[in-house]
mmCIF file of C-alpha atoms in Angstrom:
data_model
loop_
_atom_site.group_PDB
_atom_site.id
_atom_site.type_symbol
_atom_site.label_atom_id
_atom_site.label_comp_id
_atom_site.label_asym_id
_atom_site.label_seq_id
_atom_site.Cartn_x
_atom_site.Cartn_y
_atom_site.Cartn_z
ATOM 1 C CA ASN A 216 -58.876 6.762 2.067
ATOM 2 C CA ILE A 217 -58.335 3.263 3.580
ATOM 3 C CA VAL A 218 -57.119 1.838 0.435
ATOM 4 C CA ALA A 219 -54.738 4.667 -0.221
ATOM 5 C CA SER A 220 -53.407 4.259 3.178
ATOM 6 C CA SER A 221 -52.905 0.570 2.986
ATOM 7 C CA ALA A 222 -51.224 0.974 -0.395
ATOM 8 C CA SER A 223 -48.812 3.541 1.217
ATOM 9 C CA ILE A 224 -48.064 1.243 4.093
ATOM 10 C CA ALA A 225 -47.368 -1.562 1.732
ATOM 11 C CA ILE A 226 -45.087 0.517 -0.523
ATOM 12 C CA GLU A 227 -43.114 1.882 2.502
ATOM 13 C CA ASN A 228 -42.691 -1.799 3.830
ATOM 14 C CA ALA A 229 -41.529 -2.898 0.515
ATOM 15 C CA GLN A 230 -38.953 -0.217 0.288
ATOM 16 C CA LEU A 231 -37.872 -0.867 3.957
ATOM 17 C CA TYR A 232 -37.433 -4.463 2.965
ATOM 18 C CA ARG A 233 -35.492 -3.689 -0.101
ATOM 19 C CA GLN A 234 -33.207 -1.322 1.965
ATOM 20 C CA GLN A 235 -32.602 -4.144 4.546
ATOM 21 C CA THR A 236 -31.832 -6.657 1.907
ATOM 22 C CA GLU A 237 -29.426 -4.394 0.266
ATOM 23 C CA ARG A 238 -27.707 -3.878 3.581
ATOM 24 C CA VAL A 239 -27.415 -7.563 4.267
ATOM 25 C CA ASN A 240 -26.030 -8.139 0.808
ATOM 26 C CA GLN A 241 -23.533 -5.438 1.183
ATOM 27 C CA MET A 242 -22.298 -6.789 4.674
ATOM 28 C CA GLY A 243 -22.037 -10.059 3.227
ATOM 29 C CA ILE A 244 -19.797 -8.747 0.427
ATOM 30 C CA LEU A 245 -17.710 -6.698 3.030
ATOM 31 C CA ASN A 246 -17.175 -10.062 4.975
ATOM 32 C CA ASN A 247 -16.159 -11.942 1.886
ATOM 33 C CA ILE A 248 -13.750 -9.226 0.916
ATOM 34 C CA ALA A 249 -12.431 -9.273 4.304
ATOM 35 C CA SER A 250 -11.682 -13.011 4.057
ATOM 36 C CA LEU A 251 -10.061 -12.416 0.588
ATOM 37 C CA LEU A 252 -7.656 -9.695 2.137
ATOM 38 C CA SER A 253 -6.784 -11.603 5.126
ATOM 39 C CA GLY A 254 -5.859 -14.615 2.937
ATOM 40 C CA THR A 255 -2.681 -12.978 1.497
ATOM 41 C CA LEU A 256 0.093 -11.110 2.838
ATOM 42 C CA SER A 257 1.845 -10.236 -0.343
ATOM 43 C CA PRO A 258 1.602 -6.485 -1.123
ATOM 44 C CA ASN A 259 0.956 -6.893 -4.639
ATOM 45 C CA SER A 260 -1.758 -9.479 -4.166
ATOM 46 C CA VAL A 261 -3.488 -7.244 -1.633
ATOM 47 C CA VAL A 262 -3.545 -4.243 -4.076
ATOM 48 C CA ASP A 263 -4.951 -6.480 -6.766
ATOM 49 C CA THR A 264 -7.730 -7.885 -4.464
ATOM 50 C CA ILE A 265 -8.665 -4.274 -3.377
ATOM 51 C CA ILE A 266 -8.862 -3.211 -7.072
ATOM 52 C CA SER A 267 -11.061 -6.002 -7.973
ATOM 53 C CA SER A 268 -13.155 -5.881 -4.759
ATOM 54 C CA ALA A 269 -13.705 -2.121 -5.166
ATOM 55 C CA SER A 270 -15.729 -2.618 -8.226
ATOM 56 C CA VAL A 271 -17.870 -5.336 -6.611
ATOM 57 C CA ILE A 272 -18.717 -3.364 -3.506
ATOM 58 C CA SER A 273 -19.244 0.071 -5.397
ATOM 59 C CA HIS A 274 -20.301 -1.075 -8.889
ATOM 60 C CA ALA A 275 -17.714 1.303 -10.052
ATOM 61 C CA ASN A 276 -16.742 1.040 -13.778
ATOM 62 C CA ALA A 277 -13.080 1.969 -13.164
ATOM 63 C CA VAL A 278 -10.706 1.996 -10.225
ATOM 64 C CA SER A 279 -7.299 3.653 -9.413
ATOM 65 C CA MET A 280 -4.959 3.464 -6.260
ATOM 66 C CA TYR A 281 -2.580 6.166 -5.458
ATOM 67 C CA LEU A 282 -0.275 4.485 -2.968
ATOM 68 C CA THR A 283 2.456 6.196 -0.810
ATOM 69 C CA TRP A 284 5.415 4.423 0.687
ATOM 70 C CA GLU A 285 7.601 5.149 3.720
ATOM 71 C CA ASP A 286 10.646 6.097 1.416
ATOM 72 C CA GLY A 287 8.607 8.899 -0.283
ATOM 73 C CA LEU A 288 7.932 6.904 -3.538
ATOM 74 C CA ILE A 289 4.449 7.173 -4.990
ATOM 75 C CA SER A 290 2.993 4.330 -7.168
ATOM 76 C CA MET A 291 -0.402 4.242 -9.243
ATOM 77 C CA ARG A 292 -2.465 1.251 -9.974
ATOM 78 C CA TYR A 293 -5.704 1.021 -12.059
ATOM 79 C CA ALA A 294 -8.247 -1.040 -13.724
ATOM 80 C CA GLY A 295 -10.925 -0.375 -16.288
ATOM 81 C CA LEU A 296 -9.268 2.675 -17.638
ATOM 82 C CA ASN A 297 -7.309 3.182 -21.014
ATOM 83 C CA ASP A 298 -3.632 2.991 -20.713
ATOM 84 C CA ASP A 299 -3.038 6.488 -22.073
ATOM 85 C CA PHE A 300 -5.373 7.774 -19.399
ATOM 86 C CA GLY A 301 -3.951 5.638 -16.690
ATOM 87 C CA GLU A 302 -0.464 7.044 -17.330
ATOM 88 C CA LYS A 303 -1.900 10.546 -16.814
ATOM 89 C CA LEU A 304 -4.197 9.972 -14.044
ATOM 90 C CA PRO A 305 -5.145 13.286 -12.343
ATOM 91 C CA GLU A 306 -3.665 13.708 -8.753
ATOM 92 C CA PRO A 307 -6.545 12.768 -6.183
ATOM 93 C CA MET A 308 -8.285 15.954 -4.886
ATOM 94 C CA LEU A 309 -7.990 14.583 -1.346
ATOM 95 C CA LEU A 310 -4.133 15.455 -1.476
ATOM 96 C CA THR A 311 -4.734 19.093 -1.251
ATOM 97 C CA THR A 312 -7.676 18.845 1.104
ATOM 98 C CA GLU A 313 -7.118 20.129 4.672
ATOM 99 C CA MET A 314 -7.546 18.061 7.668
ATOM 100 C CA PRO A 315 -9.853 16.632 9.026
ATOM 101 C CA GLU A 316 -11.655 16.362 5.646
ATOM 102 C CA ARG A 317 -8.474 14.757 4.254
ATOM 103 C CA TYR A 318 -9.523 11.530 6.035
ATOM 104 C CA LEU A 319 -12.945 11.682 4.858
ATOM 105 C CA PRO A 320 -14.571 10.327 1.519
ATOM 106 C CA LEU A 321 -15.039 12.797 -1.217
ATOM 107 C CA ALA A 322 -17.953 12.195 -3.562
ATOM 108 C CA ILE A 323 -18.721 13.846 -6.755
ATOM 109 C CA ASN A 324 -22.168 13.076 -7.957
ATOM 110 C CA ASP A 325 -21.827 14.830 -11.329
ATOM 111 C CA ILE A 326 -18.428 15.873 -12.785
ATOM 112 C CA GLN A 327 -19.640 18.331 -15.256
ATOM 113 C CA SER A 328 -21.468 20.550 -12.605
ATOM 114 C CA SER A 329 -18.812 20.011 -9.977
ATOM 115 C CA SER A 330 -16.062 22.508 -8.784
ATOM 116 C CA MET A 331 -13.499 19.758 -9.814
ATOM 117 C CA PRO A 332 -10.198 21.224 -11.244
ATOM 118 C CA GLU A 333 -10.700 21.830 -15.054
ATOM 119 C CA ILE A 334 -7.651 19.691 -15.957
ATOM 120 C CA SER A 335 -8.791 16.829 -13.937
ATOM 121 C CA LYS A 336 -12.284 17.176 -15.066
ATOM 122 C CA LYS A 337 -11.358 17.144 -18.864
ATOM 123 C CA ARG A 338 -9.111 14.046 -18.330
ATOM 124 C CA VAL A 339 -11.855 12.088 -16.404
ATOM 125 C CA GLN A 340 -14.521 13.222 -18.976
ATOM 126 C CA THR A 341 -12.273 11.860 -21.857
ATOM 127 C CA GLU A 342 -12.955 8.326 -20.345
ATOM 128 C CA ALA A 343 -16.698 9.160 -20.470
ATOM 129 C CA MET A 344 -16.874 9.159 -16.566
ATOM 130 C CA ARG A 345 -19.613 11.118 -14.915
ATOM 131 C CA ALA A 346 -18.923 10.555 -11.249
ATOM 132 C CA VAL A 347 -16.167 9.999 -8.769
ATOM 133 C CA VAL A 348 -15.423 9.069 -5.175
ATOM 134 C CA GLU A 349 -12.104 9.274 -3.445
ATOM 135 C CA LEU A 350 -11.658 7.194 -0.301
ATOM 136 C CA PRO A 351 -8.672 7.705 1.908
ATOM 137 C CA LEU A 352 -6.566 4.552 2.856
ATOM 138 C CA VAL A 353 -5.966 5.498 6.549
ATOM 139 C CA VAL A 354 -5.465 3.198 9.613
ATOM 140 C CA GLY A 355 -5.068 5.510 12.754
ATOM 141 C CA ASP A 356 -2.184 8.017 11.900
ATOM 142 C CA SER A 357 -0.901 5.797 8.958
ATOM 143 C CA ASP A 358 -1.775 7.105 5.489
ATOM 144 C CA PHE A 359 -1.258 4.634 2.733
ATOM 145 C CA GLY A 360 -2.843 6.552 -0.113
ATOM 146 C CA ILE A 361 -6.265 7.170 -1.831
ATOM 147 C CA LEU A 362 -8.637 4.700 -3.645
ATOM 148 C CA THR A 363 -10.710 6.523 -6.435
ATOM 149 C CA LEU A 364 -13.751 4.975 -8.020
ATOM 150 C CA TYR A 365 -15.119 6.189 -11.335
ATOM 151 C CA PHE A 366 -18.580 5.922 -12.641
ATOM 152 C CA ASP A 367 -19.979 6.178 -16.148
ATOM 153 C CA GLU A 368 -23.288 7.532 -14.850
ATOM 154 C CA LYS A 369 -24.387 10.267 -12.469
ATOM 155 C CA GLN A 370 -24.666 8.992 -8.857
ATOM 156 C CA THR A 371 -26.316 9.814 -5.642
ATOM 157 C CA PHE A 372 -24.018 9.081 -2.833
ATOM 158 C CA ASN A 373 -25.910 9.060 0.381
ATOM 159 C CA GLY A 374 -24.590 8.799 3.714
ATOM 160 C CA GLU A 375 -25.321 5.097 3.894
ATOM 161 C CA LYS A 376 -23.584 4.242 0.601
ATOM 162 C CA LEU A 377 -20.587 6.404 1.563
ATOM 163 C CA GLU A 378 -20.376 4.690 4.902
ATOM 164 C CA VAL A 379 -20.283 1.214 3.267
ATOM 165 C CA LEU A 380 -17.408 2.481 0.973
ATOM 166 C CA ARG A 381 -15.615 3.866 3.938
ATOM 167 C CA SER A 382 -15.726 0.629 5.663
ATOM 168 C CA PHE A 383 -14.307 -1.059 2.758
ATOM 169 C CA ALA A 384 -11.466 1.469 2.447
ATOM 170 C CA THR A 385 -10.757 0.875 6.258
ATOM 171 C CA GLN A 386 -10.523 -2.873 5.490
ATOM 172 C CA ALA A 387 -8.280 -2.138 2.496
ATOM 173 C CA ALA A 388 -5.944 0.053 4.486
ATOM 174 C CA GLN A 389 -5.521 -2.384 7.210
ATOM 175 C CA ALA A 390 -4.815 -5.178 4.676
ATOM 176 C CA ILE A 391 -2.143 -2.876 3.200
ATOM 177 C CA LYS A 392 -0.584 -2.208 6.656
ATOM 178 C CA ASN A 393 -0.528 -5.962 7.416
ATOM 179 C CA ALA A 394 1.144 -6.861 4.223
ATOM 180 C CA ARG A 395 3.812 -4.091 4.392
ATOM 181 C CA THR A 396 4.445 -5.116 8.097
ATOM 182 C CA TYR A 397 4.826 -8.716 7.104
ATOM 183 C CA ALA A 398 7.059 -7.894 4.098
ATOM 184 C CA SER A 399 9.355 -5.841 6.352
ATOM 185 C CA THR A 400 9.558 -8.521 9.137
ATOM 186 C CA ASP A 401 10.072 -11.229 6.611
ATOM 187 C CA GLU A 402 12.911 -9.270 5.065
ATOM 188 C CA ALA A 403 14.561 -8.842 8.225
ATOM 189 C CA PHE A 404 14.223 -12.352 9.146
ATOM 190 C CA GLN A 405 15.861 -13.310 5.968
ATOM 191 C CA ARG A 406 18.674 -11.069 6.642
ATOM 192 C CA SER A 407 19.195 -12.695 10.119
ATOM 193 C CA VAL A 408 19.187 -16.042 8.605
ATOM 194 C CA GLU A 409 21.844 -15.051 5.854
ATOM 195 C CA ARG A 410 24.040 -13.559 8.784
ATOM 196 C CA LEU A 411 23.559 -16.665 10.928
ATOM 197 C CA LEU A 412 24.559 -18.909 8.025
ATOM 198 C CA SER A 413 27.406 -16.723 7.162
ATOM 199 C CA LEU A 414 28.650 -16.729 10.789
ATOM 200 C CA ALA A 415 28.560 -20.471 10.722
ATOM 201 C CA SER A 416 30.546 -20.678 7.641
ATOM 202 C CA ALA A 417 33.047 -18.280 8.826
ATOM 203 C CA GLY A 418 33.359 -20.081 12.121
ATOM 204 C CA SER A 419 34.126 -23.397 10.282
ATOM 205 C CA LEU A 420 36.778 -21.524 8.192
ATOM 206 C CA LEU A 421 38.355 -19.819 10.942
ATOM 207 C CA ALA A 422 38.742 -23.213 12.976
ATOM 208 C CA SER A 423 40.479 -24.687 10.081
ATOM 209 C CA THR A 424 43.628 -22.404 10.094
ATOM 210 C CA VAL A 425 46.145 -20.877 12.466
ATOM 211 C CA GLU A 426 47.595 -18.485 10.295
ATOM 212 C CA ILE A 427 47.032 -14.890 11.545
ATOM 213 C CA GLN A 428 46.901 -13.250 8.238
ATOM 214 C CA LYS A 429 44.418 -15.823 6.798
ATOM 215 C CA ILE A 430 42.324 -15.464 9.771
ATOM 216 C CA CYS A 431 42.117 -11.565 9.242
ATOM 217 C CA GLN A 432 41.407 -12.076 5.652
ATOM 218 C CA LEU A 433 38.370 -14.378 6.544
ATOM 219 C CA VAL A 434 37.191 -11.964 9.195
ATOM 220 C CA LEU A 435 37.436 -8.998 6.765
ATOM 221 C CA GLY A 436 35.530 -10.900 4.069
ATOM 222 C CA HIS A 437 32.785 -11.877 6.563
ATOM 223 C CA ALA A 438 32.428 -8.237 7.842
ATOM 224 C CA ILE A 439 32.143 -6.844 4.322
ATOM 225 C CA GLU A 440 29.659 -9.423 3.383
ATOM 226 C CA THR A 441 27.381 -9.044 6.340
ATOM 227 C CA THR A 442 27.528 -5.230 6.440
ATOM 228 C CA TYR A 443 27.263 -4.629 2.690
ATOM 229 C CA ALA A 444 30.322 -2.469 3.101
ATOM 230 C CA ASP A 445 32.461 -1.387 -0.054
ATOM 231 C CA GLY A 446 35.716 -2.151 1.649
ATOM 232 C CA GLY A 447 37.802 -2.260 4.823
ATOM 233 C CA LEU A 448 40.975 -3.378 6.485
ATOM 234 C CA VAL A 449 42.092 -5.588 9.549
ATOM 235 C CA ALA A 450 45.294 -4.187 11.465
ATOM 236 C CA LEU A 451 46.590 -5.645 14.723
ATOM 237 C CA TYR A 452 49.090 -4.709 17.129
ATOM 238 C CA GLY A 453 51.882 -7.115 17.842
ATOM 239 C CA ALA A 454 50.901 -9.275 14.818
ATOM 240 C CA GLU A 455 54.341 -11.217 15.063
ATOM 241 C CA ASP A 456 55.565 -10.062 18.350
ATOM 242 C CA ASN A 457 53.463 -9.561 21.422
ATOM 243 C CA ASN A 458 55.880 -6.928 22.564
ATOM 244 C CA ASP A 459 55.647 -5.000 19.511
ATOM 245 C CA THR A 460 53.402 -1.954 19.638
ATOM 246 C CA THR A 461 53.536 -1.269 15.735
ATOM 247 C CA LEU A 462 50.168 -1.373 14.044
ATOM 248 C CA GLN A 463 50.410 -3.721 11.146
ATOM 249 C CA THR A 464 47.659 -4.208 8.319
ATOM 250 C CA LEU A 465 47.268 -7.829 7.618
ATOM 251 C CA ALA A 466 44.039 -7.781 5.433
ATOM 252 C CA VAL A 467 42.744 -4.874 3.183
ATOM 253 C CA GLU A 468 40.142 -4.698 0.506
ATOM 254 C CA ASN A 469 39.021 -1.564 -1.366
ATOM 255 C CA TYR A 470 40.542 0.596 1.139
ATOM 256 C CA ASN A 471 42.526 3.755 0.657
ATOM 257 C CA SER A 472 44.294 5.025 3.738
#
């Protein structure tokens, strides 16, 4: 009995040590991934980093990303899947899941015995995949899409493993949000710079002439360029005589009255 008890304690200690070692390793991987994701603000680079990092943290055999955009567009990215399958990826099951479960990981340990839709099940099985995890890419109320992990063997997704994957998905979603915010801000900044340069150029040209018609043509050209309009016109009262109340068109481009 003493030997058996000692052996049991030793086995339990060894298992606890292994679990603690795995946790430390996973935390280290998550920290490294966070550093990689924070090292770029390019939306495409962020997505590439997420896909490559997903297989590292989860040991998945294939990865796909279902991304949503503010303008309603949807895009798919994948790795480790045949192109024929990649072009016909089944829609993530989380898309039809009611709240609040929509924002929680969805794990299928064994596709064959799951309640997964038959069409999706057959498509995934053509790739010899046996298990799937779907992770929502969410930050607060902002939903950026769904990350799907595929495994070629049955899995046992316990709470601890899913929590690690959920932490990774949160990092990924935050990185996507940061990249999109930066891209939007950078685009607005570039437009502002272009307008300022255009204004400076227009100011120099306007200062170089005293002809009213030429000034109006320059103003119209600048207005069309900065507002991306298709056309317009400039009309003035008293263009030739201050006492004249007639409206006279002095510049016109692609404008039909």
